[in-house]
Coordinates of C-alpha atoms and ligand atoms in Angstrom, one line a residue:
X1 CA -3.0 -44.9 42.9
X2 CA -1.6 -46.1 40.0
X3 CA -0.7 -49.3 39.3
X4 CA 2.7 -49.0 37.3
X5 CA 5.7 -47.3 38.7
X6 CA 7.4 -46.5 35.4
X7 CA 4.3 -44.7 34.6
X8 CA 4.2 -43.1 37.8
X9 CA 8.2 -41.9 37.4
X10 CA 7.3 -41.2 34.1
X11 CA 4.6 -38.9 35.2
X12 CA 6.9 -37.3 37.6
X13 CA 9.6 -36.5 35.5
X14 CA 7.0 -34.5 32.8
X15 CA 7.7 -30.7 33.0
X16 CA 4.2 -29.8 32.9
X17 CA 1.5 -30.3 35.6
X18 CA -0.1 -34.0 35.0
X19 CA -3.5 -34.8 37.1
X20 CA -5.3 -38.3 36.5
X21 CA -9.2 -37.8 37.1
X22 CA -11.6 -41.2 37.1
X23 CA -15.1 -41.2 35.8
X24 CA -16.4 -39.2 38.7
X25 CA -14.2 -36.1 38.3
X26 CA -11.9 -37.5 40.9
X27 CA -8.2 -36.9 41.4
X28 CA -6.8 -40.3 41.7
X29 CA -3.0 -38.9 40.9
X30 CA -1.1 -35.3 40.8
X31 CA 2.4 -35.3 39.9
X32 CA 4.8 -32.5 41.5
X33 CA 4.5 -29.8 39.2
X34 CA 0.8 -30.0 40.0
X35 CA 1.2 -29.0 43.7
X36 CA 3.7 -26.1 42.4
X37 CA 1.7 -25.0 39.9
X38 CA -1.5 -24.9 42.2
X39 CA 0.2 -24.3 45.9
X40 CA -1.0 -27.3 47.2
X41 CA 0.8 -30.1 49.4
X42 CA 1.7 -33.4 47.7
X43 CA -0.7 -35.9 47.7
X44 CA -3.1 -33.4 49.0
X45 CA -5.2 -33.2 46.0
X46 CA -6.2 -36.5 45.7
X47 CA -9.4 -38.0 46.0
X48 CA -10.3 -34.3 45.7
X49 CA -13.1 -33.0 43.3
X50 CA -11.0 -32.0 39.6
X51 CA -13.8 -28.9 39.9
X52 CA -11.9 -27.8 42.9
X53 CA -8.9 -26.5 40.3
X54 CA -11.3 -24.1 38.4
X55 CA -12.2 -20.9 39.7
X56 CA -16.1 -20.9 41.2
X57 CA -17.7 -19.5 37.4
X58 CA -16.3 -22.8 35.1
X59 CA -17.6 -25.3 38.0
X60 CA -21.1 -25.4 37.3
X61 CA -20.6 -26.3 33.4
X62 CA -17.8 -28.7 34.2
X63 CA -19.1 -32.1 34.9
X64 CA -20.9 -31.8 31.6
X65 CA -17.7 -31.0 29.6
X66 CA -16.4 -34.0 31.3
X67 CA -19.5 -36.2 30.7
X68 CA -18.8 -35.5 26.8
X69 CA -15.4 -35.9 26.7
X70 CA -15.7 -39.4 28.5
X71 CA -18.2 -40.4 25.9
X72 CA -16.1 -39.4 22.7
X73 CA -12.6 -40.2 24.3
X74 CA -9.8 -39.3 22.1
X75 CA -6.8 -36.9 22.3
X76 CA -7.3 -33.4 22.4
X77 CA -6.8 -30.0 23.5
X78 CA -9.1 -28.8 26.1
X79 CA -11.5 -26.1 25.3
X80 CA -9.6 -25.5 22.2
X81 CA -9.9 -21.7 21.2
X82 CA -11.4 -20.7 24.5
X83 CA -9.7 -18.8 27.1
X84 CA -9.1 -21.3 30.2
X85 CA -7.9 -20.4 33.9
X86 CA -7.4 -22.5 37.0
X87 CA -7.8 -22.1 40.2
X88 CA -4.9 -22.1 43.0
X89 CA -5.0 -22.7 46.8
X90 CA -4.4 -19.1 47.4
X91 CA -7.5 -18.6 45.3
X92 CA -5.7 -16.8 42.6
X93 CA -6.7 -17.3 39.2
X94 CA -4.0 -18.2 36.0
X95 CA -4.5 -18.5 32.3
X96 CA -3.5 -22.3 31.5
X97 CA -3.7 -24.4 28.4
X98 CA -4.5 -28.2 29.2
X99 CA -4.5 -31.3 26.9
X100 CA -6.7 -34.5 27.6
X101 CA -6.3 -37.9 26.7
X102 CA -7.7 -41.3 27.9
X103 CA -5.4 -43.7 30.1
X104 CA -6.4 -47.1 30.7
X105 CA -6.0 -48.2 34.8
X106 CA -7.0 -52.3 34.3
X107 CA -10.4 -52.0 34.2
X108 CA -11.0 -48.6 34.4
X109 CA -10.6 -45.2 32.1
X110 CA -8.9 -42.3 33.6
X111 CA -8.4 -39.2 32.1
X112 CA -4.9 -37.7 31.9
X113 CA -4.9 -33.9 32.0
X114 CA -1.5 -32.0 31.2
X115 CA -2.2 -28.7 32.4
X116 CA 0.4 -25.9 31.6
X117 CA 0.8 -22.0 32.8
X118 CA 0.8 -19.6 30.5
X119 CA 0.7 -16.4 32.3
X120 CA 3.9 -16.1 30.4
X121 CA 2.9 -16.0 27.3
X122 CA -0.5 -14.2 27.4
X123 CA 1.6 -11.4 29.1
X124 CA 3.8 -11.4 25.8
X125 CA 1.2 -11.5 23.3
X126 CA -0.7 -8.7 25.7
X127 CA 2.4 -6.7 25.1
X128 CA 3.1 -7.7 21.5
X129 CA -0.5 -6.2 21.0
X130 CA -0.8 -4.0 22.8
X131 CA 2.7 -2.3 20.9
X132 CA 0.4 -3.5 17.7
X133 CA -2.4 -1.0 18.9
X134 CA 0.1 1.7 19.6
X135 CA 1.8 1.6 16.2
X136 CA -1.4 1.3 14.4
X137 CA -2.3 4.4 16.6
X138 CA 0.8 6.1 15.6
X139 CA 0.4 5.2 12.3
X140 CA -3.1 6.3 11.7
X141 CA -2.4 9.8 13.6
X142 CA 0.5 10.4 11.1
X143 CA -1.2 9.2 8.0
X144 CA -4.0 11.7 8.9
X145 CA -1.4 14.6 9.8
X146 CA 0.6 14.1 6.2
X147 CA -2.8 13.9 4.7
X148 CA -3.7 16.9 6.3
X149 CA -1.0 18.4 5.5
X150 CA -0.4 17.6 2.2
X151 CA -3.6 19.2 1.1
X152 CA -3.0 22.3 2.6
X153 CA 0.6 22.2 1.1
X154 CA -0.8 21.0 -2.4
X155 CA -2.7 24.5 -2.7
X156 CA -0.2 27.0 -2.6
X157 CA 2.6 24.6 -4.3
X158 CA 0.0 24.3 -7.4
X159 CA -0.7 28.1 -7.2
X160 CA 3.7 28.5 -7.1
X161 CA 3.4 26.4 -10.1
X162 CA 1.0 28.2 -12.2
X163 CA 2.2 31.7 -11.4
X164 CA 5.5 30.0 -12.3
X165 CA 4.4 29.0 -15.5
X166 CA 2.7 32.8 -16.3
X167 CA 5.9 34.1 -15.4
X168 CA 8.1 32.4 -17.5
X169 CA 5.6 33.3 -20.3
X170 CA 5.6 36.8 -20.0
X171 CA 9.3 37.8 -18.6
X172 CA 11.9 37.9 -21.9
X173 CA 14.7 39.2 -20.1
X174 CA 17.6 37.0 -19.4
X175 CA 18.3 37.4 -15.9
X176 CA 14.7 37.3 -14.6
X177 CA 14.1 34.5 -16.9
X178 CA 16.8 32.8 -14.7
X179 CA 15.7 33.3 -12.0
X180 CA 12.2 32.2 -12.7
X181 CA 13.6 28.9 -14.3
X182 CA 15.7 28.2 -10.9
X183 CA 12.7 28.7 -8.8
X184 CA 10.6 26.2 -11.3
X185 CA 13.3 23.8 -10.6
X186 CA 12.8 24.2 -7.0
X187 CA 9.2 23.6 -7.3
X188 CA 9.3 20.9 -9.1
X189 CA 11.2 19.4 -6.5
X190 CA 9.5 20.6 -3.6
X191 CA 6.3 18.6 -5.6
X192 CA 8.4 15.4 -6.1
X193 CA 9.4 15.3 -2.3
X194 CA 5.9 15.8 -1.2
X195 CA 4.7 13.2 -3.8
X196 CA 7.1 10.6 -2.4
X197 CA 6.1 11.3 0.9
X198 CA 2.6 10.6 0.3
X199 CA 2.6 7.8 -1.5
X200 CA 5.4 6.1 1.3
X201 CA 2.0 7.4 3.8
X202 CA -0.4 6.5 1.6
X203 CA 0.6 2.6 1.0
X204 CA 1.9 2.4 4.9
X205 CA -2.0 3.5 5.9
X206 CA -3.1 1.0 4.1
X207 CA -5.4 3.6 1.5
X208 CA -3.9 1.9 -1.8
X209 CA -5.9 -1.5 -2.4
X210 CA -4.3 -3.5 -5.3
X211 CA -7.4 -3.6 -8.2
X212 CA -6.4 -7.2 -9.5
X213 CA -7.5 -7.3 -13.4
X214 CA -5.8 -9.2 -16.6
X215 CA -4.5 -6.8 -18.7
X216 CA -2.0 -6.5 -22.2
X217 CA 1.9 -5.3 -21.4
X218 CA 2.2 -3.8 -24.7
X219 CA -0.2 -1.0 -23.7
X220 CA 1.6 0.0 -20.6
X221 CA 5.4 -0.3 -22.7
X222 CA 3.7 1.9 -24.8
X223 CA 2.9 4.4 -22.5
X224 CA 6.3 4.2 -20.8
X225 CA 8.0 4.9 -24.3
X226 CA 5.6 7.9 -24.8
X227 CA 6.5 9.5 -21.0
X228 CA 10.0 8.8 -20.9
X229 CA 11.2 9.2 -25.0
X230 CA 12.3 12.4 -24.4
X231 CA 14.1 12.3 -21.4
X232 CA 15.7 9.8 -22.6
X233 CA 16.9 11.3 -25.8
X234 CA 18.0 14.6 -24.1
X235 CA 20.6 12.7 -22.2
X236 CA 21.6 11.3 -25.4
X237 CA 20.0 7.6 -24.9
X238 CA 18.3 5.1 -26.7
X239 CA 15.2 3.8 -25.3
X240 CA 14.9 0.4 -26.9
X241 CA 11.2 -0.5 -26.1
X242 CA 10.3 -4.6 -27.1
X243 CA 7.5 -5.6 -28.3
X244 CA 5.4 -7.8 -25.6
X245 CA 2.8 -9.9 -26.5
X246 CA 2.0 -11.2 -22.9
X247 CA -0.9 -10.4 -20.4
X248 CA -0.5 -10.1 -16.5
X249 CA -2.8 -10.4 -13.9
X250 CA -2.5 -7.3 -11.7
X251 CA -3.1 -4.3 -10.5
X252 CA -2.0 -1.9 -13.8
X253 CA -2.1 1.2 -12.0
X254 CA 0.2 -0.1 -9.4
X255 CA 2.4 -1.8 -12.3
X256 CA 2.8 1.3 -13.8
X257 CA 4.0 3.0 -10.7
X258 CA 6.9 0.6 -10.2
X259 CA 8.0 0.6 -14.1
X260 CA 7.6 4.0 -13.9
X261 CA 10.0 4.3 -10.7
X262 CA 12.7 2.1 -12.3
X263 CA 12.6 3.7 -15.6
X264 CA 13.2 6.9 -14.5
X265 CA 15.8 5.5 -12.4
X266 CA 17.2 3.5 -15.5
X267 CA 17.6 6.8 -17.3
X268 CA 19.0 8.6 -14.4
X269 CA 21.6 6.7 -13.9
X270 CA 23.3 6.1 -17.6
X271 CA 25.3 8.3 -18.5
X272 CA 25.8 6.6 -22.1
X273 CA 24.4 4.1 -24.0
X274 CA 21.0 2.5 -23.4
X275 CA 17.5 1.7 -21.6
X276 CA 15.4 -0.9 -22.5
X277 CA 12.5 -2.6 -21.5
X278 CA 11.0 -6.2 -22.7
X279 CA 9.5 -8.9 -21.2
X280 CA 9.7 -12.8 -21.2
X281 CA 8.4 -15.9 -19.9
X282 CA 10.0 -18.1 -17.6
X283 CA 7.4 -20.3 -17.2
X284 CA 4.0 -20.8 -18.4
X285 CA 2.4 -19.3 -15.4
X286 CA 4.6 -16.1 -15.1
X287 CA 5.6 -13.0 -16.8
X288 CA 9.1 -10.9 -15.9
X289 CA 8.9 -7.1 -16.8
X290 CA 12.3 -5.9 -17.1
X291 CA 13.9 -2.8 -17.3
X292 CA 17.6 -3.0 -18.3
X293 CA 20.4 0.1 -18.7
X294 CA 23.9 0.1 -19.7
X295 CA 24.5 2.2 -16.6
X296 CA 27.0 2.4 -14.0
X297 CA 25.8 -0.1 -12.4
X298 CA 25.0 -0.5 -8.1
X299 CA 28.1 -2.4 -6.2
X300 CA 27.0 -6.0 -5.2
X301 CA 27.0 -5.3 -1.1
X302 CA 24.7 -2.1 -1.9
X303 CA 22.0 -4.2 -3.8
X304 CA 20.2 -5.1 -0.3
X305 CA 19.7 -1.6 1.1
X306 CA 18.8 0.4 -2.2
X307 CA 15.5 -0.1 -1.4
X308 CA 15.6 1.5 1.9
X309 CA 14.2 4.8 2.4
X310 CA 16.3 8.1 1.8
X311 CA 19.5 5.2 1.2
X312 CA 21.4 6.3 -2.1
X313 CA 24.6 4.6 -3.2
X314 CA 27.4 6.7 -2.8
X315 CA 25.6 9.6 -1.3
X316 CA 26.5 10.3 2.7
X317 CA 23.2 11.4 4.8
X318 CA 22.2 14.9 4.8
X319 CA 24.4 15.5 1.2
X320 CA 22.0 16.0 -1.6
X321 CA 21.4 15.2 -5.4
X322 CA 19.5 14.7 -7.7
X323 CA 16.4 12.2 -5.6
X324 CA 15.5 11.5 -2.9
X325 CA 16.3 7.6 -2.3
X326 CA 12.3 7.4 -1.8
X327 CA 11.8 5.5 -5.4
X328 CA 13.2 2.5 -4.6
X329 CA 11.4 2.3 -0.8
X330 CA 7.6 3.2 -2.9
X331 CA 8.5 0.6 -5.5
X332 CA 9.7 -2.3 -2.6
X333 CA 6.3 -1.1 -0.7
X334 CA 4.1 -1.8 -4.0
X335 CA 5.9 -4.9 -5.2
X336 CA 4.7 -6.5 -1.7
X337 CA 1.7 -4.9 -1.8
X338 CA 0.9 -6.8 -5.2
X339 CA 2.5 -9.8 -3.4
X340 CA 4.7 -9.7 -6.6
X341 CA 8.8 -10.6 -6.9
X342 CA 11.7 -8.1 -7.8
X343 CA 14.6 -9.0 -8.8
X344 CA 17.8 -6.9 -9.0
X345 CA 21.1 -7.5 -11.2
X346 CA 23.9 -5.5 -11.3
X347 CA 27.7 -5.0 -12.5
X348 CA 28.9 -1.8 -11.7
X349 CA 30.4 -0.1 -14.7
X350 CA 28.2 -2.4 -17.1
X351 CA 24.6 -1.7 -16.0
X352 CA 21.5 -3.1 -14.1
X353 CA 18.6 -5.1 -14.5
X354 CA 15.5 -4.8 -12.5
X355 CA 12.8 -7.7 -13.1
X356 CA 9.2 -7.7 -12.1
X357 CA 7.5 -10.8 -11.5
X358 CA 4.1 -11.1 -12.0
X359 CA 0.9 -13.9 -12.8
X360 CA 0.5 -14.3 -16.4
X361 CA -3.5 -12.8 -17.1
X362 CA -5.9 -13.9 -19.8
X363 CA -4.4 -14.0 -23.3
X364 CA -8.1 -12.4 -24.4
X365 CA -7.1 -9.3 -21.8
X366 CA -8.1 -5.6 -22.7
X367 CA -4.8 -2.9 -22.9
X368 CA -4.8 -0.1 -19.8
X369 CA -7.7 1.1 -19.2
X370 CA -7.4 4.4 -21.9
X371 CA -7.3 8.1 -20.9
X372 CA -10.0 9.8 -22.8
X373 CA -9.6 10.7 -25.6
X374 CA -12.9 12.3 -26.7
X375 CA -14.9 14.7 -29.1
X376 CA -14.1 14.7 -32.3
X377 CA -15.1 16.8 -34.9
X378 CA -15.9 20.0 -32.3
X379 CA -15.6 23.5 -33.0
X380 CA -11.7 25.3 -32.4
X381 CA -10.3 25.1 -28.9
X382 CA -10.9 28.4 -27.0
X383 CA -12.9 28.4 -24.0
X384 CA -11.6 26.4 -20.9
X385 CA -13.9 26.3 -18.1
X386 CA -11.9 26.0 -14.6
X387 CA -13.2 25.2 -11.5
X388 CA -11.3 25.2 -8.2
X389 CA -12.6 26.5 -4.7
X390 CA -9.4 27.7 -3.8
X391 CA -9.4 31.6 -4.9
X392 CA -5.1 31.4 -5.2
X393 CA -4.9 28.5 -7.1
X394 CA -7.7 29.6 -9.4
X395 CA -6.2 33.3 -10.1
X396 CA -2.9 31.3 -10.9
X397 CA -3.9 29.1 -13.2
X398 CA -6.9 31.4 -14.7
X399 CA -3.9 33.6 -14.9
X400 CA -1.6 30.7 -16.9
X401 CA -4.3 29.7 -19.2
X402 CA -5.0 33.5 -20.4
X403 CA -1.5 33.7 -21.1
X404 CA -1.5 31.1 -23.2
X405 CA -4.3 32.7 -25.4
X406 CA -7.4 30.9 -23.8
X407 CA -10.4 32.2 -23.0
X408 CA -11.1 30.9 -19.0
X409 CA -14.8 31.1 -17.2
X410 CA -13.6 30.6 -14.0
X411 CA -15.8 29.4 -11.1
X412 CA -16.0 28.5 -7.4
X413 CA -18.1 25.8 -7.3
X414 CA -20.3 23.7 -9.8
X415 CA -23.3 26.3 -9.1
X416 CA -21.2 29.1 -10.4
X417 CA -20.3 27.3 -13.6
X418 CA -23.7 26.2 -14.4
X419 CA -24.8 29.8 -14.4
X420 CA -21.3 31.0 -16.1
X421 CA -22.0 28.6 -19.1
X422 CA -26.1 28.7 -18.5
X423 CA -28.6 27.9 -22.0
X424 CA -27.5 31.2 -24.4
X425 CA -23.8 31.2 -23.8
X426 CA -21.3 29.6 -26.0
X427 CA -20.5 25.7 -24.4
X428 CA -16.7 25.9 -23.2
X429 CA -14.8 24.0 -25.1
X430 CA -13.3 21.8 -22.5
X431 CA -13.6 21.6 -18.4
X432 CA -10.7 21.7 -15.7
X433 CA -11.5 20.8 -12.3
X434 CA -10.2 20.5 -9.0
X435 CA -11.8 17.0 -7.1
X436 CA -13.0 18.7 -3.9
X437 CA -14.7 21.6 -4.6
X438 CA -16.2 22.4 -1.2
X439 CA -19.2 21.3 0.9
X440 CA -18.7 17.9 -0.5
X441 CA -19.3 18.3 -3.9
X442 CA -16.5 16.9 -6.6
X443 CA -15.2 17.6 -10.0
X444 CA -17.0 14.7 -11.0
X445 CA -20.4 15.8 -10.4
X446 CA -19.4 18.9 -11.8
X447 CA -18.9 17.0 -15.1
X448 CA -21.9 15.1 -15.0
X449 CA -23.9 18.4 -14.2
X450 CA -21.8 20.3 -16.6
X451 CA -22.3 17.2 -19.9
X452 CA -26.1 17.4 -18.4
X453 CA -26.2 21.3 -19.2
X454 CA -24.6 21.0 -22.8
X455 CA -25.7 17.9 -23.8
X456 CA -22.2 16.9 -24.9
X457 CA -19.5 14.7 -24.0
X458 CA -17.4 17.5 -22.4
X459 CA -13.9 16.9 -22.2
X460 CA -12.7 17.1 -18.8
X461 CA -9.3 17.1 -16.7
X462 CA -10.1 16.2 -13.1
X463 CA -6.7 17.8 -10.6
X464 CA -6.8 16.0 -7.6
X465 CA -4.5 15.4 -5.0
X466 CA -6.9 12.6 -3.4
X467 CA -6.1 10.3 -6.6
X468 CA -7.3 7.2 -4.9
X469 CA -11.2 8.8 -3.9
X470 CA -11.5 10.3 -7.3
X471 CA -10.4 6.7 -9.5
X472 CA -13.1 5.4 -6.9
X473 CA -15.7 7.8 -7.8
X474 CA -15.3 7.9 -11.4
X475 CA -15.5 4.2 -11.8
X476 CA -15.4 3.1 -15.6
X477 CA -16.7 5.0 -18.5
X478 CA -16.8 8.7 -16.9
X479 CA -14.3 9.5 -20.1
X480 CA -12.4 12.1 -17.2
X481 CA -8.3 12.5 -17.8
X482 CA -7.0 12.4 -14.5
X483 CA -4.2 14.8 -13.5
X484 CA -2.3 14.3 -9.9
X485 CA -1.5 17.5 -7.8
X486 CA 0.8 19.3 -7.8
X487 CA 1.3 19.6 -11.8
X488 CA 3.6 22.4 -13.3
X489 CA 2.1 24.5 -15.7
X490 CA 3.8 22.8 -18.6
X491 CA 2.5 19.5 -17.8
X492 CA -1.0 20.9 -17.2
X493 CA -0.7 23.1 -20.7
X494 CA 0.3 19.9 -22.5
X495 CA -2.5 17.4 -21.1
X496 CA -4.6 20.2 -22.1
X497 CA -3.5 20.2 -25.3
X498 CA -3.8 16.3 -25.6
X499 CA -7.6 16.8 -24.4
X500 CA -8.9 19.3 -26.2
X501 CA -11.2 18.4 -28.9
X502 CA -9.6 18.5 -32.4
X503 CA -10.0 21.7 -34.8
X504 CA -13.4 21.6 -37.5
Ligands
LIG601 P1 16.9 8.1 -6.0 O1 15.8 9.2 -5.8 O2 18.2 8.4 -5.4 O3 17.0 7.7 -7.4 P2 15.8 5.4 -5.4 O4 15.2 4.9 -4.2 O5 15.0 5.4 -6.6 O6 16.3 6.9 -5.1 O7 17.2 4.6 -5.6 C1 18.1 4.4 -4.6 C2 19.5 4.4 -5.1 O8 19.7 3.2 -5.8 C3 19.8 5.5 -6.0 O9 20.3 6.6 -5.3 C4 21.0 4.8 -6.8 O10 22.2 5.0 -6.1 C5 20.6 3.4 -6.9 N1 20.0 3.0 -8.1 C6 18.7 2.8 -8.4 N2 18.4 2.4 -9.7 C7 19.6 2.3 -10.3 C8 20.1 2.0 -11.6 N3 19.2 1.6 -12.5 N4 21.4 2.0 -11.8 C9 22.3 2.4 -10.8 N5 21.9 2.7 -9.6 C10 20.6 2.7 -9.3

């Protein structure tokens, strides 16, 4: 019994179950909330074995736990990190949590044992898991269905595309030409759309990985400036592009993307005036990347949702123009995922400014890792070698690259084009390739087999619309221009261009 009657109201007033237990695993006191908890009658527990309380599996092990805990007395949770249950009258079982501490009794050392249900809240976090598991679930089986999907709507949009593209070559006459622009405009967006949508799947599934390196920001302005000068001019704006002399450590690929995103956005939404992008230092340990317009501007209670999928200011649901709303929700999505900051200003009628935050990198840092630029004194651009297992995207953009006066070998699968460019035969002049070319070969081996062969440094444009597998697979110093699917025929005529070796 115990000694004190404050501490024995005190005990009585606790809201959780409180036992006493002496040196021999005895109950020498139970408050109230003990004989609810367990079902027993007051009083009726004590002298009782504490071993009684556990169900028949923990009481072997028990006196030993006790044994240690009476040796080391301090404090502490019971069992911490292990799952522990008690035992009621009725002999059914329930999850509890239970904390120890020494008491001294006049002479002797009883241990106090707080003992709380939490049926409760194992329930909860059951559910909350369980829900976990079933989003996950749901997740995964829609990642793999857009996945899935988008490769079998990749092919025929990058066939559209290239038959598109031969069209527009060979048609003079006005109204067909027309026509054939219009339905270029609609494949173009059909690609955007289903390029959105991936990329919102793709960083949800968790595929995109941030590739943390140091690199230079005045590499990746100049890349913007080279992408986006002449959209820019054709809406009669000046893209003011600063000099920045700073380094970041991030993901550059990723970086790209969201500059990319709010460029384009920049530009789309100034009607007169100006763009520009800069960068500064707010402290020593960060860098901001800004992109600034002279635009008209997003009102200040719209700021919070413009990053919300399909949400465009202004525009009511199911009305359409120019976009989606997506931009914003893939450039939100990649700022967390680089566990970076964005921050938006804006004054309607005066412009915006939208500021990346990001770790300053090593001021010794390399610039973007560079497309390949490669071959330089080879003999005049005329043979392309294409590879793509798909027969309709092949004959399309066979068919686009005749029309534009090259010479195509075109092949099925790396076996074909060793034998369609085998020792005897005049080296193509430069490779395109589709990724997957069937029974798990890749575009990349194809290059490797296809340099082998010709004992060159074969230029080579890699289409793939599994971007992240092919960066993975080519690694660093593959010298492979990478092109995402779907491309329109102008882009693909112009990267082309860029790649093909320069005149002797
Ligand atoms: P969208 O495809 O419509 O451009 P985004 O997700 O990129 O979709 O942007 C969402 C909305 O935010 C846009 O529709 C536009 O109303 C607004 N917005 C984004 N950037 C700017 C900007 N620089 N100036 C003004 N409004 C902008």
């Amino acid at each position: 019994m115990l000694s004190n009657q404050l501490n024995q109201s005190i005990l009585e007033s606790a809201p959780d179950a409180m036992l006493l237990v002496d040196a021999g695993g005895r109950i020498v006191y139970s408050n109230r909330q003990v004989s609810a908890l367990f079902g027993y009658e007051p009083r009726e527990l004590i002298g009782r074995s504490i071993e009684g309380l556990l169900p028949e599996r923990f009481r072997d092990r028990h006196p030993a736990h006790r044994g240690r805990y009476a040796a080391g007395m301090r404090v502490r949770p019971m069992g911490s990190g292990l799952a522990l249950f008690a035992l009621r009258k009725d002999g059914a079982e329930f999850p509890v949590e239970i904390s120890l501490s020494p008491v001294r009794d006049g002479e002797r050392t009883l241990i106090a044992a707080a003992i709380r249900d939490v049926t409760k809240r194992k329930q909860a976090e059951a559910a909350v898991i369980a829900a976990r598991e079933e989003a996950d679930r749901a997740n995964h089986a829609k990642s793999r269905f857009l996945a899935a999907a988008s490769h079998d709507l990749r092919q025929p949009l990058q066939s559209l595309a290239m038959l598109n593209g031969s069209l527009l070559r060979m048609i003079t006459e006005g109204r067909a030409r027309e026509a054939l622009e219009l339905q270029g405009q609609a494949i173009g967006a059909m690609s955007r759309l289903l390029n959105s949508l991936l990329d919102i799947s793709k960083l949800e599934s968790g595929a995109i990985r941030p590739e943390v390196t140091d690199f230079r920001v005045a590499a990746l302005f100049e890349d913007l400036r080279r992408e986006f000068m002449s959209l820019a001019e054709s809406k009669g704006l000046e893209l003011r592009v600063e000099l920045c002399q700073d380094s970041v450590h991030s993901d550059p690929s990723l970086v790209e993307q969201i500059l990319k995103n709010l460029v384009s956005n920049a530009i789309k939404y100034t009607r007169e005036g100006w763009v520009q992008i800069r960068c500064h230092h707010p402290s020593q340990s960060l860098v901001r990347l800004e992109v600034l317009d002279s635009g008209i501007g997003i009102p200040r209670d719209q700021i919070a949702h413009i990053f919300e999928e399909f949400y465009q200011v202004g525009v009511s649901p199911n009305t359409t123009r120019e976009g989606y709303g997506l931009g914003l929700s893939i450039v939100d999505r990649l700022v967390r995922l680089l566990d970076a900051r964005l921050d938006v200003q804006s004054e309607v009628g005066k412009g915006s400014r939208f500021a990346l935050e990001l770790p300053v990198g090593a001021a010794s840092a390399m610039g973007l890792p560079a497309a390949s630029r490669i071959g330089a004194a080879r003999p005049r651009p005329r043979r392309v070698l294409l590879v793509e297992d798909d027969a309709g995207v092949r004959n399309a953009t066979q068919m686009l690259l005749r029309v534009e006066g090259f010479a195509v070998l075109a092949a099925g699968s790396i076996g074909e084009a060793l034998q369609l460019s085998g020792p005897g035969d005049e080296a193509p002049d430069i490779v395109i390739t589709d990724y997957h070319l069937g029974s798990g070969s890749t575009g990349i081996q194809l290059v490797a087999a296809m340099r082998e062969q010709t004992g060159t440094m074969l230029p080579a444009i890699l289409i793939t619309g599994d971007t992240s597998s092919a960066v993975k697979e080519i690694g660093a110093g593959h010298a492979v221009r990478l092109v995402s699917k779907p491309v329109d025929a102008d882009e693909l005529l112009a990267i082309l261009r860029e790649e093909m070796p320069a005149r002797r």
